Amino acid sequence: MSGDGDASRDASRQEAGRVDWAQLRPLLSLTLAQQYRRGISPLTGAMHHPLRQIVLSFGFLGCFSCINLTRVPDAATFYNLVFAGAFALVLAGISPDAADSRQRSGDVLGSRPISGATTQAARFVTFAVMGILLSVPLALPGLVGAWLYFRVPTQVALLQLVMLLVQAVVAGMLWVQFFAIAVRWISIESLRRASQVLTVALLLAISLGSSGLVSPLLARTHVLGMPARAAGREILDALPSTSFAQFFLAGTESLANAHRVGVLALMALTLVLPWIGSLERRNQRLVDAIQISMERVSARPVHVRASLRVKLLRATSWMLAPPSAAVAETVLVHAERDDLTRVRSIAQGAMAIVFFLIGLGPNRQGLALFALAYMSFAALVESLDGVRRSPGWTAGWIFFTCPLKPRHLVTGMQVAIGMRSLLLPAALTIALLFWWAPPAVAMVATCAYLIGLRLASAACMVLRPGMPLATGERAFPEVAGLGLAVVLGLASSVSLRMMQFVVVKLGAVGLLMSMGGVVVLVLATVLAENLAATRLGSLEHAA
Amino acid sequence: MTEAEAPAIELVGLGKSYAGRPALVEATLTVGRGEIFGYIGPNGAGKTTTIKILAGLLKPTSGDARILGRSVRENPLDVKARVGYVPESGAVFEKFSPAEYLTLIARLYGIPAASIDERRNRWLEAFGLSGDRDRPMTSLSKGTRQKVCWISALMHDPDVLVLDEPLNSLDVEAVRLAKDLMARFASEGRTVFYSSHLIEIVEKLCTKVALVQRGRILASGTVDEVRTRFNAPSLERVLLDLGHEATPA
């Protein structure tokens, strides 16, 4: 082997402890542009605007959480809540990149002569920026709200904003230290998935907490003999975020000073920790681990496994024509192994359960039915997109070359959508219908609901036909999909309530009328499915 | 003409346009059974378009293509059931293992469940993939994924193989295996329609060739016939001259 390679490696080792400021700037531009600039998502193949998405989604949530202004006794408590939400979001939202992104970064940056310290410095700045980007859109509406609602002095309101930024940076940097330590025992993929689930859980918690739907539940629940609400306040007071929230608010009592000391200690820790010998080495290892984890994956003989949904599909596939079952299984397995869709389905499932529980209470049937119907149709539209779209869509040629009847393709996709996203909302909706209505009405309403879902899926395929996993673009733009789901959810929940009303008012005649409506739905479904099959049959593979 | 008498592949005035731009113009060609037929031409000549029409990925704009007497327009499913296709891209769904992927492909082709495992394992063994059968394809090389494409084209025991640059990314052993397979396939009376830029292999392997340029078939016949027609010492020379607008003598 040539000695030149060894010499250059030695040189890079000598330079490993120094940050190259000339390299840091382009490195940061590259990393930040890659993360936040508008472009084609490598995960979904669709055009996305990461920055706009972050600002809009978290900003909307921040505005929504301003409802809490009227529920808290004073500005201090509200600030505690806002800072806690922002702190938790930074912790949950910062996670390692997906394996393929890491691979790309490794390919682009791994081969360049960049020292570990420079990479580490870039990483810290990236995490700090990410912390600020996650915190500010969520917390800013609350800070403005508190300034207006509690008439907080402008100077204090501005200082609170500064503290929010400090908290974002501190939380982001400390979280990296946690990763540096955790990566020794836990794989990066597991950390990434845990972060995704945590983010979803947190967003759900903020949404539900702000909606007021859980308040009655909290009022009745006790934790360790203490009312849940009081226990929540105790936990909130103990969080590090409360120290940041109280830094400029509290008086001169010992507790206030303790908060200030706590913040200063965390800030000092943030500055010192990365450069402590052992952690510094771990940070270097983290950088290496992030870059080489793909190699580990490929070196290890990983064996694929079937998920519970896929096993369920296999167990029930005797009810389907074999080609339809094969189409459904191909699509379902593909979707089940996609991190993004897995996390989404966890979030959707959790929301559906919450609304189901709400629906069990008195006078909430309409709201719960609408929410569940909306979620069913939203899941349907999203899932329909998912069964047709794939980052590896060029592999979709196989569905064009196999001797498949278009009708089998339609059924296969419908089954995949059902198994992937509709099992839980449908089961909960049906359970709710039987909980509220007499069995005969519930039976007819269940038929109408299920056929309605099938009709909607076929109609969407007629509007925007696409072969399974064979397109790189969204079938429906996100806003159009959302609008469609709202309209369908509203229409179906109103229809179900009307059906109930007609049966109650007209008795058997009303029930017959409802059954007639179901027959019309069936005919419309058959027509839509045939049309969808015709349109699928005329498609060509674009690659 | 009965099905048994029909040629393996027939292009009858076949045309394809993309947004009004012609990619294939009035292509007429007959490929007999038991032939390894080379389909050659420069980039953008219309080779892949022809192959995609035969495989069912594209619909012809005009004319027709028949495989074993069946029209791709009128009996697309019958045609697809008899054709095995290896794409140029070698694209497969990477979230699957080879075993899973091939099992699902076999089911899409309607292969009886009882024989799927035996066929799949036989081909995996033949291509040297038994050790990788349960690994996710994300962790496999491009060449290995191309081998999976080959197996997916062979699992349903097709009568006609339609191959678009099928040797891309394959290692020496796999190239040898693929060539042997094509020869064996032809010797059994089945047909290989083979598009490639590897002219040496085309010259050695193919019983007949067709030359296509700018969507038009310029000549077809044995390798010697085509060479003679263009007054060139080799097919490579013919293709190089095509770049300079050579025409048949």
GROMACS .gro file of N, CA and C in nm, chain B residues 16 25 29 34 51 63 67-68 72 81 87 91 93 99 113 134 152 156 170 186 193 195 209 236:
model
   72
  559LYS      N    1  -4.554   0.461  -3.204
  559LYS     CA    2  -4.574   0.517  -3.070
  559LYS      C    3  -4.525   0.660  -3.069
  568VAL      N    4  -4.197   0.449  -3.561
  568VAL     CA    5  -4.278   0.482  -3.679
  568VAL      C    6  -4.296   0.358  -3.766
  572LEU      N    7  -4.203  -0.609  -3.846
  572LEU     CA    8  -4.095  -0.705  -3.820
  572LEU      C    9  -4.157  -0.839  -3.784
  577GLY      N   10  -3.797  -1.985  -3.157
  577GLY     CA   11  -3.667  -2.046  -3.136
  577GLY      C   12  -3.551  -1.956  -3.173
  594ILE      N   13  -3.973  -0.247  -2.688
  594ILE     CA   14  -3.971  -0.352  -2.585
  594ILE      C   15  -4.080  -0.329  -2.481
  606GLY      N   16  -5.091   0.088  -3.530
  606GLY     CA   17  -5.045  -0.047  -3.561
  606GLY      C   18  -5.068  -0.143  -3.445
  610ILE      N   19  -4.790  -1.135  -3.016
  610ILE     CA   20  -4.697  -1.233  -2.960
  610ILE      C   21  -4.766  -1.368  -2.964
  611LEU      N   22  -4.706  -1.462  -3.033
  611LEU     CA   23  -4.765  -1.595  -3.055
  611LEU      C   24  -4.907  -1.581  -3.107
  615VAL      N   25  -5.133  -0.736  -2.863
  615VAL     CA   26  -5.113  -0.666  -2.735
  615VAL      C   27  -5.227  -0.568  -2.708
  624ALA      N   28  -4.904  -1.300  -1.995
  624ALA     CA   29  -4.884  -1.430  -1.930
  624ALA      C   30  -4.776  -1.512  -2.001
  630PRO      N   31  -3.615  -0.551  -1.728
  630PRO     CA   32  -3.600  -0.410  -1.764
  630PRO      C   33  -3.455  -0.366  -1.756
  634ALA      N   34  -3.496  -0.220  -1.164
  634ALA     CA   35  -3.565  -0.168  -1.045
  634ALA      C   36  -3.654  -0.275  -0.983
  636PHE      N   37  -3.868  -0.359  -0.583
  636PHE     CA   38  -3.907  -0.298  -0.456
  636PHE      C   39  -3.808  -0.340  -0.349
  642ALA      N   40  -3.669  -1.345  -0.169
  642ALA     CA   41  -3.767  -1.454  -0.157
  642ALA      C   42  -3.910  -1.401  -0.153
  656ALA      N   43  -4.986  -2.211  -0.594
  656ALA     CA   44  -4.913  -2.193  -0.468
  656ALA      C   45  -4.818  -2.310  -0.440
  677ASP      N   46  -3.327  -1.408   0.210
  677ASP     CA   47  -3.410  -1.341   0.310
  677ASP      C   48  -3.356  -1.207   0.355
  695SER      N   49  -3.747  -1.296  -1.181
  695SER     CA   50  -3.890  -1.260  -1.188
  695SER      C   51  -3.943  -1.278  -1.331
  699HIS      N   52  -4.245  -1.772  -1.428
  699HIS     CA   53  -4.373  -1.821  -1.481
  699HIS      C   54  -4.353  -1.899  -1.611
  713LEU      N   55  -2.437  -0.710  -1.419
  713LEU     CA   56  -2.417  -0.850  -1.382
  713LEU      C   57  -2.267  -0.883  -1.377
  729ALA      N   58  -3.378  -2.073  -2.645
  729ALA     CA   59  -3.402  -2.081  -2.790
  729ALA      C   60  -3.403  -2.225  -2.837
  736PHE      N   61  -3.610  -1.190  -2.737
  736PHE     CA   62  -3.602  -1.061  -2.807
  736PHE      C   63  -3.512  -0.974  -2.722
  738SER      N   64  -3.244  -0.657  -2.659
  738SER     CA   65  -3.190  -0.528  -2.698
  738SER      C   66  -3.065  -0.500  -2.616
  752VAL      N   67  -3.094  -1.021  -3.635
  752VAL     CA   68  -3.095  -0.889  -3.571
  752VAL      C   69  -3.182  -0.793  -3.653
  779GLU      N   70  -2.070  -0.345  -3.529
  779GLU     CA   71  -2.020  -0.226  -3.461
  779GLU      C   72  -1.996  -0.114  -3.563
   0.00000   0.00000   0.00000
